[in-house]
JSON list of C-alpha atoms in Angstrom, two decimals:
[
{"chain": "A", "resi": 631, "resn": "UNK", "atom": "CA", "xyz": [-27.08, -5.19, -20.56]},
{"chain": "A", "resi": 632, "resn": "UNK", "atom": "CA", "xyz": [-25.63, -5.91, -16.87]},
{"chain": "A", "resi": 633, "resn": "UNK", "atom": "CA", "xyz": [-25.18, -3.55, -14.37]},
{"chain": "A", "resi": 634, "resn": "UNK", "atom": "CA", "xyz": [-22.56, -3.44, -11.84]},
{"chain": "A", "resi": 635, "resn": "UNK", "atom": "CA", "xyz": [-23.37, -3.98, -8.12]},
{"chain": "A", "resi": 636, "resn": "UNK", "atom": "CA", "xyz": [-22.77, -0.92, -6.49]},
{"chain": "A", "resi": 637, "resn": "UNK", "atom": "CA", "xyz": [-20.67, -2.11, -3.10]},
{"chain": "A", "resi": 638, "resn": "UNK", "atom": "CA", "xyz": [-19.89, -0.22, -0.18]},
{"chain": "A", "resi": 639, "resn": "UNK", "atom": "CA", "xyz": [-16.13, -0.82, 0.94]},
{"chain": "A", "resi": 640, "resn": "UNK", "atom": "CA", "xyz": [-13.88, 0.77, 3.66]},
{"chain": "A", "resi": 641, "resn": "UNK", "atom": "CA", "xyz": [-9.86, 1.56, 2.93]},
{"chain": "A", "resi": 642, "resn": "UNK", "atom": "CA", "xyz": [-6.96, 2.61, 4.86]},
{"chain": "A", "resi": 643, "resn": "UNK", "atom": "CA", "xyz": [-5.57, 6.24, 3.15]},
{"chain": "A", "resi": 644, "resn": "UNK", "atom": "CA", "xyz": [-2.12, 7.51, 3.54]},
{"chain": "A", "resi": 645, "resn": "UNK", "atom": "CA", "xyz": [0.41, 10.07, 1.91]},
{"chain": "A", "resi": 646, "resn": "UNK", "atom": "CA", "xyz": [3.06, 8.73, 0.23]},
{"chain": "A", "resi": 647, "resn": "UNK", "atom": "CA", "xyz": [4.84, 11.05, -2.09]},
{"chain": "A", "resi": 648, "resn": "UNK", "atom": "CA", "xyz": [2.49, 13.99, -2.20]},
{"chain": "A", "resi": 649, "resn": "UNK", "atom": "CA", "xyz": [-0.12, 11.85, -3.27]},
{"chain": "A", "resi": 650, "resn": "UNK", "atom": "CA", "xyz": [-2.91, 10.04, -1.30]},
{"chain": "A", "resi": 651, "resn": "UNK", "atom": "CA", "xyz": [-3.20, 6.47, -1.49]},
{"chain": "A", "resi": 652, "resn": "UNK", "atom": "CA", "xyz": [-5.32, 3.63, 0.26]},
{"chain": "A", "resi": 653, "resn": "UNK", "atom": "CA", "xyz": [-5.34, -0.17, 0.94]},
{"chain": "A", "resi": 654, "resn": "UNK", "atom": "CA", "xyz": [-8.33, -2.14, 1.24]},
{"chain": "A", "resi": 655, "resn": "UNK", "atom": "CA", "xyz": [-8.95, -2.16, 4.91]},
{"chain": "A", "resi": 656, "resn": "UNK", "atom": "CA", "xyz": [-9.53, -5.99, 5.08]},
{"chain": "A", "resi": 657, "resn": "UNK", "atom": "CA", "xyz": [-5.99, -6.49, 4.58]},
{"chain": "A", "resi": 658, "resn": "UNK", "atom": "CA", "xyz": [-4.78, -3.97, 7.35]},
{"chain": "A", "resi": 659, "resn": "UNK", "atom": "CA", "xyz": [-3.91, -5.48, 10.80]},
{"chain": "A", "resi": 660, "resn": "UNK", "atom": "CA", "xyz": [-2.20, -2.15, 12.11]},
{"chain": "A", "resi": 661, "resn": "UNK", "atom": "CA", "xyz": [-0.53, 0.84, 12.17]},
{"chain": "A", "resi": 662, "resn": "UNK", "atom": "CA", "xyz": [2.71, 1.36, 14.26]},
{"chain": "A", "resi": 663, "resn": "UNK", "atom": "CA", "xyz": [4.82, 4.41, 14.54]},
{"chain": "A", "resi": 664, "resn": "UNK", "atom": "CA", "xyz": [8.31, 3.76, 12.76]},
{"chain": "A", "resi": 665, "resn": "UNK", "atom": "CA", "xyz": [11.36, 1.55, 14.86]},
{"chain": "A", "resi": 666, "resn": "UNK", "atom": "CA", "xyz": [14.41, 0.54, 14.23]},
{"chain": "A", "resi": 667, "resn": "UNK", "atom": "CA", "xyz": [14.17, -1.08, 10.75]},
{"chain": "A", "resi": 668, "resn": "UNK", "atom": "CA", "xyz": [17.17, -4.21, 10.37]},
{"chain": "A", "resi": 669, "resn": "UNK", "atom": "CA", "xyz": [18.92, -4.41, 7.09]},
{"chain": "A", "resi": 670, "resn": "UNK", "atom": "CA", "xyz": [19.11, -7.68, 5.67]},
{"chain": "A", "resi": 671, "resn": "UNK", "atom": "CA", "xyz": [22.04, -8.56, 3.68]},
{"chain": "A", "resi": 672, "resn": "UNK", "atom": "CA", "xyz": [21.43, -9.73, -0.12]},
{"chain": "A", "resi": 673, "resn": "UNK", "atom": "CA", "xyz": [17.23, -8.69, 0.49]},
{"chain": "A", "resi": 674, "resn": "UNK", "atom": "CA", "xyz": [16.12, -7.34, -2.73]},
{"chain": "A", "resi": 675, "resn": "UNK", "atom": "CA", "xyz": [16.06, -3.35, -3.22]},
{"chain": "A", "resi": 676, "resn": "UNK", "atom": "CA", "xyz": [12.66, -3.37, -2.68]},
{"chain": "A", "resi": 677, "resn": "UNK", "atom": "CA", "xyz": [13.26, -4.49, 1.01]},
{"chain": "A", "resi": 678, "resn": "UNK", "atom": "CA", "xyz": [14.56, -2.11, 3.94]},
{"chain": "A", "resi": 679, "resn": "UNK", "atom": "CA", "xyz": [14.76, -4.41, 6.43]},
{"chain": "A", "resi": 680, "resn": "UNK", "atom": "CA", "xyz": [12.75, -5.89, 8.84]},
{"chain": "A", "resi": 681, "resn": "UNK", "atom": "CA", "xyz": [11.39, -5.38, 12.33]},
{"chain": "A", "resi": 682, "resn": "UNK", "atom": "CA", "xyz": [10.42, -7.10, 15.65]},
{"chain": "A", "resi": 683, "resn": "UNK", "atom": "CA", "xyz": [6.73, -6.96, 15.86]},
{"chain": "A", "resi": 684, "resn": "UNK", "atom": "CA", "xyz": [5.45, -8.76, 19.53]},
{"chain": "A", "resi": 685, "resn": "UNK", "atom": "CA", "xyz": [8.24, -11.48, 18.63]},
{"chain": "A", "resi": 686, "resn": "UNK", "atom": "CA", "xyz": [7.04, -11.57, 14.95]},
{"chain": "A", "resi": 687, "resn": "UNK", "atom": "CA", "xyz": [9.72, -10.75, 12.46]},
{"chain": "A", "resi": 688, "resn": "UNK", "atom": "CA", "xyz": [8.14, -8.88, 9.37]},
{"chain": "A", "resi": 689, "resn": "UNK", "atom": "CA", "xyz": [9.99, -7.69, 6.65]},
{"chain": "A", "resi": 690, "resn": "UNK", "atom": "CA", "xyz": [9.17, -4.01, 5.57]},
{"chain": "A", "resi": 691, "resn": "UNK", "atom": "CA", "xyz": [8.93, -2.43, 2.50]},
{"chain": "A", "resi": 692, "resn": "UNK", "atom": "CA", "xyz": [9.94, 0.49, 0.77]},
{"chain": "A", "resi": 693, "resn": "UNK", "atom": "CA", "xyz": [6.60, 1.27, -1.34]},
{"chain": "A", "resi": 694, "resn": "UNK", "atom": "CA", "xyz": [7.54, 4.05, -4.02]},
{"chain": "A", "resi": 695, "resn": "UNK", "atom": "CA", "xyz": [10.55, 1.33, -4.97]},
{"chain": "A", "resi": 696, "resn": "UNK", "atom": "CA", "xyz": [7.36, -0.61, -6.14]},
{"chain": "A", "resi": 697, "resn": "UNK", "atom": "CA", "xyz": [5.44, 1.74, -7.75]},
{"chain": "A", "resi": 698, "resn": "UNK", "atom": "CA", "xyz": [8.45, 2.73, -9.77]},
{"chain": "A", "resi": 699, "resn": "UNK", "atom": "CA", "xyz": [8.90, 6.15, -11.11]},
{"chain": "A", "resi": 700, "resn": "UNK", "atom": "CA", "xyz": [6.15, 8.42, -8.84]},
{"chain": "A", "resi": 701, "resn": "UNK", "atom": "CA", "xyz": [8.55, 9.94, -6.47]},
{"chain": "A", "resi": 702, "resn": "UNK", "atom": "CA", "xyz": [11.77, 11.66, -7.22]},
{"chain": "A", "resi": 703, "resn": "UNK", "atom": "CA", "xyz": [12.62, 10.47, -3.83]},
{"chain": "A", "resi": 704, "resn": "UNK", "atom": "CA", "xyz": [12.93, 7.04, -2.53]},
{"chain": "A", "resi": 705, "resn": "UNK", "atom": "CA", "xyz": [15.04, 7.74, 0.51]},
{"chain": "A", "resi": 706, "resn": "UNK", "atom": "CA", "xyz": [12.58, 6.45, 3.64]},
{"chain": "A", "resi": 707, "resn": "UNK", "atom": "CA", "xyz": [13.88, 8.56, 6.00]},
{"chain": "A", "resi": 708, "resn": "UNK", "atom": "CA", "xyz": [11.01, 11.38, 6.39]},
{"chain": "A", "resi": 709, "resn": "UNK", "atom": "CA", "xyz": [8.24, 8.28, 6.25]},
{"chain": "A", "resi": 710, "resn": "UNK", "atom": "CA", "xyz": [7.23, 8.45, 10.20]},
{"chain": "A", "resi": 711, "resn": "UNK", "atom": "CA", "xyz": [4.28, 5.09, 10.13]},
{"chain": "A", "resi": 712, "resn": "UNK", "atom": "CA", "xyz": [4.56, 1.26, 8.79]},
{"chain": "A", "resi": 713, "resn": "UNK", "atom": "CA", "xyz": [1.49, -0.36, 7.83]},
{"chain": "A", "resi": 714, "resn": "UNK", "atom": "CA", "xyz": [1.07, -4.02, 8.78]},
{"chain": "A", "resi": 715, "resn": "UNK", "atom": "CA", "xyz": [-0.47, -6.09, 6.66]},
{"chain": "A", "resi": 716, "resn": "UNK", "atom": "CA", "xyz": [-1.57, -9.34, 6.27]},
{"chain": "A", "resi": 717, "resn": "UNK", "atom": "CA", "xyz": [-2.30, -11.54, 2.77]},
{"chain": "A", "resi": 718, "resn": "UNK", "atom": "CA", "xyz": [-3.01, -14.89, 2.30]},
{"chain": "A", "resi": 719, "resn": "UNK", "atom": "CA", "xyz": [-1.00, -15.53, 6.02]},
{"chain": "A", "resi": 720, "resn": "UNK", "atom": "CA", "xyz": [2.13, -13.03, 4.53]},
{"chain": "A", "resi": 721, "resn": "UNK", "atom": "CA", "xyz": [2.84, -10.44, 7.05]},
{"chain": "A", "resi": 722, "resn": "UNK", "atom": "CA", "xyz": [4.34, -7.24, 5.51]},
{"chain": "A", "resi": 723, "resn": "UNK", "atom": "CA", "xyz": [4.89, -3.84, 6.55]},
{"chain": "A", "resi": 724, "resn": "UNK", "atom": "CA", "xyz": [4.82, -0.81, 4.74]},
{"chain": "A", "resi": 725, "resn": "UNK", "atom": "CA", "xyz": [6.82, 2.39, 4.98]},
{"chain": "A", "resi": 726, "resn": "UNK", "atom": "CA", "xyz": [5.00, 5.55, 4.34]},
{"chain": "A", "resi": 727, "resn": "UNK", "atom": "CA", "xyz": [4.67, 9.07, 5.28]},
{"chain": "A", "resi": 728, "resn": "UNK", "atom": "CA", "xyz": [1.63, 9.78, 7.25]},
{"chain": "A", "resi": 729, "resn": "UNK", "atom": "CA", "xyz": [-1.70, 7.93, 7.93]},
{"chain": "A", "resi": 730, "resn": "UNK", "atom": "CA", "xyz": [-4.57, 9.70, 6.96]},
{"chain": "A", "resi": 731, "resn": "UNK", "atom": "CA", "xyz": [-7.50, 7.49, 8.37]},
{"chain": "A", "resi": 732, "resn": "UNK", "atom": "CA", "xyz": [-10.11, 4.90, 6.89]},
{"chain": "A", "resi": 733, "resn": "UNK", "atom": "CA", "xyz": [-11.95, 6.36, 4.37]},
{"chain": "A", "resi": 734, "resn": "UNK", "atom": "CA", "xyz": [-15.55, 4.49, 3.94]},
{"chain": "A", "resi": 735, "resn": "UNK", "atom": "CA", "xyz": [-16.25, 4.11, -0.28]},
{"chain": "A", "resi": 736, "resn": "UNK", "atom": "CA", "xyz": [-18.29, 2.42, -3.00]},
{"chain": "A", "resi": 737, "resn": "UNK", "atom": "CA", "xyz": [-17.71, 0.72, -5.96]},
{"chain": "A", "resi": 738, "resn": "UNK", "atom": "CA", "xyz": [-19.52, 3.57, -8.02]},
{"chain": "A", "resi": 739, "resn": "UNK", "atom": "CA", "xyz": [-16.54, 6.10, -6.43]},
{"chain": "A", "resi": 740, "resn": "UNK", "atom": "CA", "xyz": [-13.92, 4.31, -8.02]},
{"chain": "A", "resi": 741, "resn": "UNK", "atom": "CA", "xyz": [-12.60, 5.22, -11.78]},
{"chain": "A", "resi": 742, "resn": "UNK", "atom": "CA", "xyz": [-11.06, 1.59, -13.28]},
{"chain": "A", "resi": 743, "resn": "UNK", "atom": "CA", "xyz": [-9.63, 3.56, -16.57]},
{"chain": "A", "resi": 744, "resn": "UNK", "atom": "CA", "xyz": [-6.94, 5.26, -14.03]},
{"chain": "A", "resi": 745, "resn": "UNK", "atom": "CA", "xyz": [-5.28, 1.64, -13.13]},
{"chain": "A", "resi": 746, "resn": "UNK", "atom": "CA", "xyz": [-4.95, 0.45, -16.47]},
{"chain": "A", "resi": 747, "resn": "UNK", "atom": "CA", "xyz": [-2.48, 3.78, -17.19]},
{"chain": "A", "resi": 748, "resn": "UNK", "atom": "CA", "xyz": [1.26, 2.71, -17.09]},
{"chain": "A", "resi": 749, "resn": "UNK", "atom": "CA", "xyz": [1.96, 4.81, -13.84]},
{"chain": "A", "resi": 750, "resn": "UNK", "atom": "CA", "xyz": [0.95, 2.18, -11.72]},
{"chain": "A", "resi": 751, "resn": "UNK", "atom": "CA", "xyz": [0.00, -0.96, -14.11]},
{"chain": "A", "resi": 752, "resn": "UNK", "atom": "CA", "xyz": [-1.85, -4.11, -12.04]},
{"chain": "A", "resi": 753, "resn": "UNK", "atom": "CA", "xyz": [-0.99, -2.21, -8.60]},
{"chain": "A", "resi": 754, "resn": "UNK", "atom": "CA", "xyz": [-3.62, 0.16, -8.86]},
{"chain": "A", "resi": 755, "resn": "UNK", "atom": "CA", "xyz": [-7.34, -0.99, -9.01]},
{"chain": "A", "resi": 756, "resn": "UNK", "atom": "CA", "xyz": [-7.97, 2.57, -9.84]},
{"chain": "A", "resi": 757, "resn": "UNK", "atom": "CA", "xyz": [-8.72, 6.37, -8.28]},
{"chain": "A", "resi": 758, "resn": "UNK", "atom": "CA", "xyz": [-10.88, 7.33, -5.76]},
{"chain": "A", "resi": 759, "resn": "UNK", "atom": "CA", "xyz": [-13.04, 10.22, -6.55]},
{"chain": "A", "resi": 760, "resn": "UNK", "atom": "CA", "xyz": [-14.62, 11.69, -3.24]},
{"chain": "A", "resi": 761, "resn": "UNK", "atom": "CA", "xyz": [-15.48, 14.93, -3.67]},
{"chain": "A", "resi": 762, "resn": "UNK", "atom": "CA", "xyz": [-12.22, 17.10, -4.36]},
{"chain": "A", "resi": 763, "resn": "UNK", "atom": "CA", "xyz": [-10.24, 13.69, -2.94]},
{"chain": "A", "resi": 764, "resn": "UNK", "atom": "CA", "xyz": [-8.86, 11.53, -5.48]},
{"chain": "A", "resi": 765, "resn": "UNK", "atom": "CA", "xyz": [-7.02, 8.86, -3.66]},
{"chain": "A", "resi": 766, "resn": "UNK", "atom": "CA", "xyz": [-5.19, 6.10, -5.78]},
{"chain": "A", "resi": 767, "resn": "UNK", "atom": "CA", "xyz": [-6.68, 2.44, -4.23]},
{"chain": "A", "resi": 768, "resn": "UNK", "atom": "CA", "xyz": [-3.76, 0.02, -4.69]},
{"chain": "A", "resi": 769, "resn": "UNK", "atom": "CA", "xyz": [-4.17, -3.77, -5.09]},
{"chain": "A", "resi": 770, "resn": "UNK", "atom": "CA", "xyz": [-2.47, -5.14, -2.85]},
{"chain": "A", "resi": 771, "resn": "UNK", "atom": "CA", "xyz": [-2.48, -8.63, -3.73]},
{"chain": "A", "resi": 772, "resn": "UNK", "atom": "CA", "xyz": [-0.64, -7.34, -7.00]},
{"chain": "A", "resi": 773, "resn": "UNK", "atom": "CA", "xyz": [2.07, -5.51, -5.04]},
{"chain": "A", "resi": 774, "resn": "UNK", "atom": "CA", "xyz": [2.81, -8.83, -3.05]},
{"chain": "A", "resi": 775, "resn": "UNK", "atom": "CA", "xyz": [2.98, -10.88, -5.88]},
{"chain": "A", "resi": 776, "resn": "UNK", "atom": "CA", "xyz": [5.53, -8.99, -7.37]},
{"chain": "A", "resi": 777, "resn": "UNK", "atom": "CA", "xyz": [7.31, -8.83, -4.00]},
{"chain": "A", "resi": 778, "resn": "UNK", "atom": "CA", "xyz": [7.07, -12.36, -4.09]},
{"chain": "A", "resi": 779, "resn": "UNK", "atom": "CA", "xyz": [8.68, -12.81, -7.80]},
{"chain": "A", "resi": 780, "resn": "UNK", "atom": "CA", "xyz": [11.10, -10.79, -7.04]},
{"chain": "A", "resi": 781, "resn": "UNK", "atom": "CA", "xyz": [12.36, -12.26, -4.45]},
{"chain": "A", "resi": 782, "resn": "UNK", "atom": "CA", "xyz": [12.09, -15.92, -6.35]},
{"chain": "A", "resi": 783, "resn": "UNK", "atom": "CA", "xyz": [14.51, -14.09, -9.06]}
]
């Protein structure tokens, strides 16, 4: 019988839709308040627009468009902060509500059933349990391969 290594791990947490949800903070290069967001014509749905960063142009995305049905609401408007992040040398940003903070974790926190439901499919890696906290920790890599394929469509 094998047991699991038991690894300490530190993620970014944020609202989005009355819910609190994280990134793995590896992937995090920062946190900006929200600017002037420029629509690009034909961009998938998935896309708002993009933005100016320090003479970096980096497209930004609407995040409950990608975890499908978990907010009534897609509109962007209220969503104040855009997360910058960086995978495999792709720089995206991320619309969402409000940044919470890093949140410092383990691997024995984390409840692996909770991705596998069909809320959130491959994008989840599962939920958070910290006390009364349950935050959903999304895989990032997964949401930016589907950004990826569905841009290629």
């Amino acid at each position: 019988m094998s047991e699991e290594v038991v690894r300490d791990f530190e993620v970014l947490s944020f609202n989005l839709c009355n819910q609190e949800m994280s990134f793995d903070v590896d992937f995090v290069e920062i946190v900006i308040d929200r600017e002037e967001i420029t629509p690009v014509p034909k961009a998938k749905e998935v896309i708002e627009g993009v933005i100016n960063l320090r003479g970096r142009i980096i497209p930004v995305v609407n995040l409950p468009k990608i975890l499908g049905g978990i907010c009534n609401d897609t509109s962007t408007e209220e969503y104040k902060k855009i997360i910058i992040t960086k995978i495999s040398d792709v720089e995206i940003g991320f619309l969402v509500e409000q940044v919470k903070g890093v949140l410092r974790t383990s691997t024995e926190e984390i409840d692996k059933a909770f991705g596998k439901m069909d809320t959130y499919g491959k994008k989840a890696k599962g939920l958070i349990k910290k006390g009364q906290r349950l935050v959903v920790y999304l895989d990032l890599e997964e949401i930016l391969n589907e950004i990826i394929g569905i841009e290629e469509v």
